[in-house]
Coordinates of C-alpha atoms in Angstrom, one line a residue:
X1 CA -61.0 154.2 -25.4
X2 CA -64.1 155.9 -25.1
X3 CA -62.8 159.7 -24.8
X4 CA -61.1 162.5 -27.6
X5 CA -58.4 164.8 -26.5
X6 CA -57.2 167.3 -28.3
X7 CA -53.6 167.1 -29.4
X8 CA -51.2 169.1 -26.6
X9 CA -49.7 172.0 -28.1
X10 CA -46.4 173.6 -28.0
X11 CA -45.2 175.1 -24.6
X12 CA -46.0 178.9 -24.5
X13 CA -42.4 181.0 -23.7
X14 CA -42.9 184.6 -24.4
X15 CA -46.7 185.0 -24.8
X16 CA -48.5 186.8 -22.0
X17 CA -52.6 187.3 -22.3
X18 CA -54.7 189.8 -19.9
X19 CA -57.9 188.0 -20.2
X20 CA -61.3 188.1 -18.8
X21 CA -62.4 184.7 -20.3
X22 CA -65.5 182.5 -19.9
X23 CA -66.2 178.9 -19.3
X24 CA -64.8 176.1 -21.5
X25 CA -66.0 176.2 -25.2
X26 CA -67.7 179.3 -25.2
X27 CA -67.1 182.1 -26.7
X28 CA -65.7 185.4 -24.7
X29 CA -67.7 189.0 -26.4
X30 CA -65.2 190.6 -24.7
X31 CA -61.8 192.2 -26.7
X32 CA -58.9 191.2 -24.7
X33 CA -55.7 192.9 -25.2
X34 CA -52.6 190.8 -26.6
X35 CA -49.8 192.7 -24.3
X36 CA -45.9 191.5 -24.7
X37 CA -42.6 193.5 -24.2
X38 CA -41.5 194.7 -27.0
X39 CA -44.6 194.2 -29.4
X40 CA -47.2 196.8 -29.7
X41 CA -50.9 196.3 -27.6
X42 CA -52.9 194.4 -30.4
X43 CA -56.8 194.2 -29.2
X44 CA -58.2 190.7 -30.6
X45 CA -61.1 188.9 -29.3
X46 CA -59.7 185.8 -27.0
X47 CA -62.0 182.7 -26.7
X48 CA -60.8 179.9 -24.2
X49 CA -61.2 176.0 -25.3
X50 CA -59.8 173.4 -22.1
X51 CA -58.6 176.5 -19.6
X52 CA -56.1 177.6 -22.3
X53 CA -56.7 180.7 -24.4
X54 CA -56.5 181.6 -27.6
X55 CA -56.9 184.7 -30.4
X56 CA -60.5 183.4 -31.8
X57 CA -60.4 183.5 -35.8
X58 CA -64.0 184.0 -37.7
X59 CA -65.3 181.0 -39.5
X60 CA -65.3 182.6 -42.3
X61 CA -61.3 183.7 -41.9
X62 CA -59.5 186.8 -40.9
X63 CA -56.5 189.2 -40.7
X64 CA -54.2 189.5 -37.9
X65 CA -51.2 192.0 -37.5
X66 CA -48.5 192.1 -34.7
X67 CA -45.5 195.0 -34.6
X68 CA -42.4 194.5 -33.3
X69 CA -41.3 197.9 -31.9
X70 CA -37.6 197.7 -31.4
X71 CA -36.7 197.4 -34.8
X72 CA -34.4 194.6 -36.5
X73 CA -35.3 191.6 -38.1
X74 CA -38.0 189.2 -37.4
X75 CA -38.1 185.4 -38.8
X76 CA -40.5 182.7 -38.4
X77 CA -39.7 179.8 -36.0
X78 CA -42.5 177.3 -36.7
X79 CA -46.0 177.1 -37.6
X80 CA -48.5 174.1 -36.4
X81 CA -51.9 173.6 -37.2
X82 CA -54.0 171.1 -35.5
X83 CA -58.0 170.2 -35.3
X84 CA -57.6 167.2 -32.9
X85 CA -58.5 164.4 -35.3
X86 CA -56.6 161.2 -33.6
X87 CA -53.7 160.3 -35.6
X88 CA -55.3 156.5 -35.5
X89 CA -58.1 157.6 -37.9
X90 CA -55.9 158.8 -40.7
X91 CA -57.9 161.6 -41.9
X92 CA -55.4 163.6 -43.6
X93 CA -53.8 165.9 -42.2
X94 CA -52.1 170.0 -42.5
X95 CA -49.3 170.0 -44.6
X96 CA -46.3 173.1 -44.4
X97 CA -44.9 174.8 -47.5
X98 CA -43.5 178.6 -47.9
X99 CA -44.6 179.6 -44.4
X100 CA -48.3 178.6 -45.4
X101 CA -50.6 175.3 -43.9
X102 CA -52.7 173.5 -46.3
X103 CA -55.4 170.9 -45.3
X104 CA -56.3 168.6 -48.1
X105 CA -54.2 171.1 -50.5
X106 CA -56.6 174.1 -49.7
X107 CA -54.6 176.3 -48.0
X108 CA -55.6 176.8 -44.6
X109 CA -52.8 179.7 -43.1
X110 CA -50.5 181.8 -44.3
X111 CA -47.6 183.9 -42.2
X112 CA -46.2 186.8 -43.9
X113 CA -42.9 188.8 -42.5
X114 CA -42.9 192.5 -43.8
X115 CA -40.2 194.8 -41.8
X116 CA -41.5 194.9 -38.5
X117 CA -44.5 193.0 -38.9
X118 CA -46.1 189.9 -38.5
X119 CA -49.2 189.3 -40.8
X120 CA -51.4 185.9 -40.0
X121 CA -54.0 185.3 -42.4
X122 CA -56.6 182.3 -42.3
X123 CA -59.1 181.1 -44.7
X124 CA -62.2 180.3 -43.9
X125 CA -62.5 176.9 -42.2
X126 CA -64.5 173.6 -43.6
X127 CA -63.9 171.3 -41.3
X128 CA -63.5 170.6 -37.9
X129 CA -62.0 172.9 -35.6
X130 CA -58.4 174.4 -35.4
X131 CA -56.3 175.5 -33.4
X132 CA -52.5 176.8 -34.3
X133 CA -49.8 177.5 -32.5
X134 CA -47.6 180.8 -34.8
X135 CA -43.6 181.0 -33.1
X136 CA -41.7 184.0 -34.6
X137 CA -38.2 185.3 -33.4
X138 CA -37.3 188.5 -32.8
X139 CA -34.6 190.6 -30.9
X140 CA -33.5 186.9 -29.9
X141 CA -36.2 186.2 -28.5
X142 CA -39.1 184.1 -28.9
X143 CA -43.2 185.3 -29.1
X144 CA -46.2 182.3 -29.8
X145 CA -49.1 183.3 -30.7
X146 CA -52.5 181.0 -30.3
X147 CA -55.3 180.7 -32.5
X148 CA -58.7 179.2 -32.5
X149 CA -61.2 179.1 -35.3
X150 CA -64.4 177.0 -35.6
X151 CA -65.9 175.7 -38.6
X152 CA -68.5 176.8 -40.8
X153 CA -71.5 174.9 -40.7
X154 CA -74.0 173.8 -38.0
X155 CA -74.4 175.7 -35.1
X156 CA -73.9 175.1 -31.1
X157 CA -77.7 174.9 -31.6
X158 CA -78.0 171.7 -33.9
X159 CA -74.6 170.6 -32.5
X160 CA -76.7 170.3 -28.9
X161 CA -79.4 168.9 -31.0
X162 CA -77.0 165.9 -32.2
X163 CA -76.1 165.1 -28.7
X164 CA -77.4 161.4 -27.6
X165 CA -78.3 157.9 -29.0
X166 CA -79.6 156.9 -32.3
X167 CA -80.2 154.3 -34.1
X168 CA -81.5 153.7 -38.2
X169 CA -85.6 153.4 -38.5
X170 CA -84.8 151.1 -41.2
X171 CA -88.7 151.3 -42.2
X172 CA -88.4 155.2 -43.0
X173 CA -84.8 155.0 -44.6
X174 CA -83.6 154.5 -48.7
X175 CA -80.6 152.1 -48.0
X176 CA -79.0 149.8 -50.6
X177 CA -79.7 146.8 -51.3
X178 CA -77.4 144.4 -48.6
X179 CA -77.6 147.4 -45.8
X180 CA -80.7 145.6 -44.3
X181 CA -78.5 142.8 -43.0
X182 CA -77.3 144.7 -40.5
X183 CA -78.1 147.9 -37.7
X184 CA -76.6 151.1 -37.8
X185 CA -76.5 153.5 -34.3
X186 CA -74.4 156.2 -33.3
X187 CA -73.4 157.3 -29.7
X188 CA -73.0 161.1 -29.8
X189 CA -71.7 162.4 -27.0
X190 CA -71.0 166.4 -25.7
X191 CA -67.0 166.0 -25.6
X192 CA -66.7 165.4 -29.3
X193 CA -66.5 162.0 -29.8
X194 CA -68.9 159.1 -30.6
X195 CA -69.0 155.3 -31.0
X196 CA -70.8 153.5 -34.4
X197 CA -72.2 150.2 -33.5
X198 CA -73.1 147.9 -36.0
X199 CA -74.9 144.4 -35.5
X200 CA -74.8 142.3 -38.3
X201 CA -77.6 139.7 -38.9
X202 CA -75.6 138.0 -41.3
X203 CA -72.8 137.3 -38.4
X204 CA -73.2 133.5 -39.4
X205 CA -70.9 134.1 -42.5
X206 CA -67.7 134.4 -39.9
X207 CA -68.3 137.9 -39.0
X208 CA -68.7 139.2 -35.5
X209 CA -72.3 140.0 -34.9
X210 CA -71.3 143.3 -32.8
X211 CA -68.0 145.8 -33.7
X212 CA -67.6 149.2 -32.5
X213 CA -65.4 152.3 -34.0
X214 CA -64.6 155.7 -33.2
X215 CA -65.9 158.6 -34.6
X216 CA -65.0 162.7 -34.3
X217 CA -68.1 164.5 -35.1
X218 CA -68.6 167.5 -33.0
X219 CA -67.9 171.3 -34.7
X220 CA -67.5 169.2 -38.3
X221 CA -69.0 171.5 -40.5
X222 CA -72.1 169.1 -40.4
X223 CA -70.3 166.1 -40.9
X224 CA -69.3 162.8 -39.3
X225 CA -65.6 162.1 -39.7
X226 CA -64.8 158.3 -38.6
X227 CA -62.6 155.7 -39.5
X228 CA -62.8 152.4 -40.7
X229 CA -63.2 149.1 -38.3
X230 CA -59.5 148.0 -39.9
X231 CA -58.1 151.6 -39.7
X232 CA -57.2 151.6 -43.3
X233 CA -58.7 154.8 -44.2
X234 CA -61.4 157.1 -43.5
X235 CA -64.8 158.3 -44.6
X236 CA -67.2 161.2 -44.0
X237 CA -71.0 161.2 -44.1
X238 CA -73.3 164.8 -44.2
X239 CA -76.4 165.7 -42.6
X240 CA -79.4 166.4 -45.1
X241 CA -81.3 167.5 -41.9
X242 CA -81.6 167.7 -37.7
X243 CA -84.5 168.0 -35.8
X244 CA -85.2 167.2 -32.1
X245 CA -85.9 163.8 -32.3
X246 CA -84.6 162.6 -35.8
X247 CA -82.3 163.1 -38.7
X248 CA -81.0 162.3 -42.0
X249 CA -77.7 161.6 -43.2
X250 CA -76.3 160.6 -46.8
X251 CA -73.8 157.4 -46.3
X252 CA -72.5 157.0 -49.8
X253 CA -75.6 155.2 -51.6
X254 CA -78.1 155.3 -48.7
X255 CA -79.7 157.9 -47.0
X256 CA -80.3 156.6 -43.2
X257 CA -83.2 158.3 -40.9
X258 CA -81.6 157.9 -37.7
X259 CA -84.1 158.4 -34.5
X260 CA -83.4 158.6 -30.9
X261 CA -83.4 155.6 -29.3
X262 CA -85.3 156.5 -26.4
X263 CA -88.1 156.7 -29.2
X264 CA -87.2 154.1 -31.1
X265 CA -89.0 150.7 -32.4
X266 CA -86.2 149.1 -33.2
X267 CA -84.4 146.4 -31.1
X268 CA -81.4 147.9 -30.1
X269 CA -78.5 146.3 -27.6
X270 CA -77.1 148.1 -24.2
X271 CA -73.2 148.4 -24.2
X272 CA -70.7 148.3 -21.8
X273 CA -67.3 149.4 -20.4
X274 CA -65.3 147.4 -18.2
X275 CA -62.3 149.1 -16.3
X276 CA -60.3 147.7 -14.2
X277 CA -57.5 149.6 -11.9
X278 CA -55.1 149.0 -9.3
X279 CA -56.0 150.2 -6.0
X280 CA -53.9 152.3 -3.6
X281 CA -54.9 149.8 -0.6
X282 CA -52.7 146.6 -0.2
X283 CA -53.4 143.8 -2.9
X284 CA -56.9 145.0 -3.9
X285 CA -57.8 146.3 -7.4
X286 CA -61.5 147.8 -8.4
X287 CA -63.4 146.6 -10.8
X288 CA -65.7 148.7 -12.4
X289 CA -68.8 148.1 -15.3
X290 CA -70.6 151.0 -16.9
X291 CA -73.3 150.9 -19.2
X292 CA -72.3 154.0 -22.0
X293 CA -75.1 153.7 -24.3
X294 CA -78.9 152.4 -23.1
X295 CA -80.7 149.2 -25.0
X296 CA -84.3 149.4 -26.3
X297 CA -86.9 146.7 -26.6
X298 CA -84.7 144.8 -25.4
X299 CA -84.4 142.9 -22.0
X300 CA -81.5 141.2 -20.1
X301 CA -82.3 137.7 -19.1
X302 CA -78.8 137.2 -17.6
X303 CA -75.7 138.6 -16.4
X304 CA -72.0 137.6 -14.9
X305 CA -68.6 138.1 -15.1
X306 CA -65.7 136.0 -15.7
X307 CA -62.4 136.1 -14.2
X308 CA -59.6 135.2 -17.0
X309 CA -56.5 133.8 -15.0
X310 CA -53.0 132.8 -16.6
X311 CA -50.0 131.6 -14.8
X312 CA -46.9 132.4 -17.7
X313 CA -43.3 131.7 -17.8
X314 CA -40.8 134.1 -17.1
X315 CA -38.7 134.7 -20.3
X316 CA -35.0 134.9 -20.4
X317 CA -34.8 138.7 -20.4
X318 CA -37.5 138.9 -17.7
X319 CA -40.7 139.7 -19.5
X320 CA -43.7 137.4 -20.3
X321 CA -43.2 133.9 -21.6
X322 CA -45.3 131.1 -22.8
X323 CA -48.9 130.5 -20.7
X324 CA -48.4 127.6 -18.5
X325 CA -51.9 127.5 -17.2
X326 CA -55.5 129.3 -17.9
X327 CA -58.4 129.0 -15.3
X328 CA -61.8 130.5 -16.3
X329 CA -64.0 131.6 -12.9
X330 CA -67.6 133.0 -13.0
X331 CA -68.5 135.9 -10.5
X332 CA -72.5 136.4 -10.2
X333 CA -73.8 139.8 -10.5
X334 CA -77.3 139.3 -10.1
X335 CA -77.4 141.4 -7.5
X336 CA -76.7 144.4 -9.9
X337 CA -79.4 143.5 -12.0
X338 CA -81.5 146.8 -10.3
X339 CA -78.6 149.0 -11.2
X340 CA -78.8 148.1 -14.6
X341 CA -75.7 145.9 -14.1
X342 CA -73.6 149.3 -13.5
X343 CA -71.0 148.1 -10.5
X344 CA -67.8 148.8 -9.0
X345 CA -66.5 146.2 -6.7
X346 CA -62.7 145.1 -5.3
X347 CA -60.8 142.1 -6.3
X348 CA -57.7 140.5 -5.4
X349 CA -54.8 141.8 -7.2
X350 CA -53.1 138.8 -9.3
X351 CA -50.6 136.6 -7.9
X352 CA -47.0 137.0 -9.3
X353 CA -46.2 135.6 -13.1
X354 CA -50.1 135.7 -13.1
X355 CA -52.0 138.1 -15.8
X356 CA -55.8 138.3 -15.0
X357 CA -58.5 139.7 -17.0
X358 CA -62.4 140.1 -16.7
X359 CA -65.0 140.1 -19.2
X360 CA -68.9 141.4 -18.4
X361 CA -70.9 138.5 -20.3
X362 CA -74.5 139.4 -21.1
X363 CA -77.7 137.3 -22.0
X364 CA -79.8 139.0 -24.2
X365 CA -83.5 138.9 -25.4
X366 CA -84.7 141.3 -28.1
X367 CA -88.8 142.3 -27.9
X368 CA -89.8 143.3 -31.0
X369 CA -88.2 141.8 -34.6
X370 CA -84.7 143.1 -36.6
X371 CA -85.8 144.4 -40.0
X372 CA -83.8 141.0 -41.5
X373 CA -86.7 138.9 -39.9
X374 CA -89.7 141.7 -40.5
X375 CA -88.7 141.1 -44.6
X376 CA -88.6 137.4 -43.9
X377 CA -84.9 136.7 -44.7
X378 CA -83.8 133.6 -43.2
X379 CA -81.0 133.2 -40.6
X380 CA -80.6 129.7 -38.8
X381 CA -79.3 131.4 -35.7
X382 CA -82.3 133.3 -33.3
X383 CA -82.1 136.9 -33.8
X384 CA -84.0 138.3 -30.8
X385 CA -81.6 136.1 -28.8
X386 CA -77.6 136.5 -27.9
X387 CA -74.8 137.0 -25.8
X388 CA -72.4 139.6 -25.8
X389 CA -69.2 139.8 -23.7
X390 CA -67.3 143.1 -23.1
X391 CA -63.4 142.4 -22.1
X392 CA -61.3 144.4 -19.4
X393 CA -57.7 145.2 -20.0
X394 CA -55.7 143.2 -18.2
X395 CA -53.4 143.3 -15.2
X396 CA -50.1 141.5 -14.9
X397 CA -48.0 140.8 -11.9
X398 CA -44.1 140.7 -12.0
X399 CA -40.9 141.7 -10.1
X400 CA -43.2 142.7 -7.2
X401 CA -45.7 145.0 -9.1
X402 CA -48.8 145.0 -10.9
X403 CA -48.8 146.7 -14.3
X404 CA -52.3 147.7 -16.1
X405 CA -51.8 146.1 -19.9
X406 CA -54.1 147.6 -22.7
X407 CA -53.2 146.1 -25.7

């Protein structure tokens, strides 16, 4: 999965907000009047992030006070805290204690009940963004209030700035000793999230010469958040400095000059997606390849998909069994080739007890030499040429329907 969504958050029940918002992800300069039964008017400024809006907290933190004006007593419900880091990269995350949220036991929140009053207060924010969701009761009945509150650190500016493809000039960078054995780039993209692609040059010692993993970057406080390829843990790496076509990060012992790849000497590989979906029409499903992140100095001599067939046995409680059969078709695509080998085409949806996948296989020819073989390192495999293959999920046919299987 190539796309970030921000955790939902809790259905609103009581909160009503007379707003005159703008577009998603910016920032409204209008106050906007918080207006409930029962509560006194509080005048905050509202930003809206994804058509929903929220009170918008400073960076730096902030005070907010709510009265209840019919008296009686008021108790918290919940508090929840959330900055949209996918649970699959195990960064940590807010912890709850004595009506306060910590992240990374700095305190984040804290919700204080004084007669008729609600007091929120936030501390300033270091990472990525947050947004939390505040439920108090009162009267027996129930008020949320929404808040939003970037980061402090580089601005929409340099995040704008950030937004493309790089890749390491390993020439013009201090890396330690062993990095050079393999190619570093980064896919930053305007929603947020990002792809690290690595090729190793040393792939003959029983790695893979191509993995990919998932990164959150975007309002980080200048920092990449991503998690490791076995999603053990997770690491963070800060910029030293952004310009328009190049900057600098410090990775642990290295510091990397990244440059865009548009500008780029290095060789550097195309990369592909390959969806496939079940059309509406009878028996048809779409096929679709889409390059996400361009090559450079690089040249594709061939391209083709194959067709992964398998007849399986049903099991006794109905699902999948063992693979009776495998057939392996190749599908020519040459005709993409002026398109960049971007398609979408029909297929034949798979027969029943058959499960069908495709995979996009690529023939590659680099045009100018990987650092490894600038430095002279040997490699008895040919570094300026490979092939790559990018798999589809897979569809499965049973019972009269064709279910989509991403595994």
């Amino acid at each position: 999965m190539r796309k970030f969504i921000f955790l939902p958050f809790m259905a609103l029940s009581m909160m009503l907000l007379s707003v005159s918002c703008s577009s998603d992800n910016d920032d409204d300069d209008e106050s906007s009047v918080l207006n409930v039964k029962d509560w006194e008017s509080a005048d905050y400024k509202l930003c809206k992030y994804n058509d929903v809006s929220y009170i918008e907290v400073p960076a730096e933190g902030g005070s907010f006070t709510f009265r209840y004006k019919n008296g009686g007593n008021i108790s918290l419900d919940s508090i929840n805290m959330d900055n949209g880091i996918k649970n699959d990269l195990k960064a940590p995350h807010y912890t709850y204690e004595n009506n306060a949220i910590f992240y990374c036991k700095k305190k984040a929140c804290q919700v204080s009940i004084n007669g008729d009053e609600v007091n929120v207060l936030f501390d300033s924010n270091n990472e990525f963004n947050r947004n939390a969701v505040i439920s108090v009761m009162a009267g027996g009945e129930k008020l949320e209030l929404r808040f939003w509150q970037k980061p402090i650190g580089h601005s929409d500016d340099v995040s704008k700035k950030l937004e493309g493809e790089w890749v390491i000039n390993t020439d013009k960078s201090e890396l330690m000793a062993g990095y050079w054995a393999a190619q570093k780039r980064l896919c930053l993209n305007s929603d947020g999230t990002s792809n690290v692609i690595m090729e190793n040059y040393m792939y003959d010692y029983g790695k893979p010469r191509f993995h990919e993993t998932e990164v959150v970057w975007k309002d980080s406080c200048g920092y990449l958040v991503y998690c490791y390829s076995d999603h053990s843990g997770y690491g963070i790496s800060g910029f030293a400095f952004v310009d328009d076509n190049s900057f600098k990060m410090n990775e642990g012992f290295s510091s990397s000059l990244y440059e865009r790849v548009e500008i780029t000497n290095e060789p550097v590989k195309p990369c592909y997606d390959l969806n496939i979906s079940i059309y509406t029409g009878r028996d048809k499903i779409k096929l679709e390849s889409k390059c996400y992140a361009k090559g450079k100095n690089c040249k594709i001599d061939k391209a083709y998909l194959v067709c992964y067939d398998g007849l399986y046995e049903v099991a006794p409680d109905g699902g999948m069994g063992n693979c009776i059969s495998m057939t392996r078709d190749t599908i020519d695509v040459s005709q993409y080739a002026s398109s960049n080998y971007e398609f979408s085409i029909s297929r034949e949806s798979p027969k029943a007890n058959h499960m069908v996948s495709y995979g996009l296989v690529i023939e590659c020819s680099y045009t100018t030499k990987t650092f490894w073989e600038r430095s002279d390192n040997p490699c008895r495999y040919d570094l300026n040429k490979f092939t790559d293959e990018v798999r589809s999920a897979s569809l499965f046919a049973r019972n009269g329907r064709v279910d989509l299987l991403t595994w």
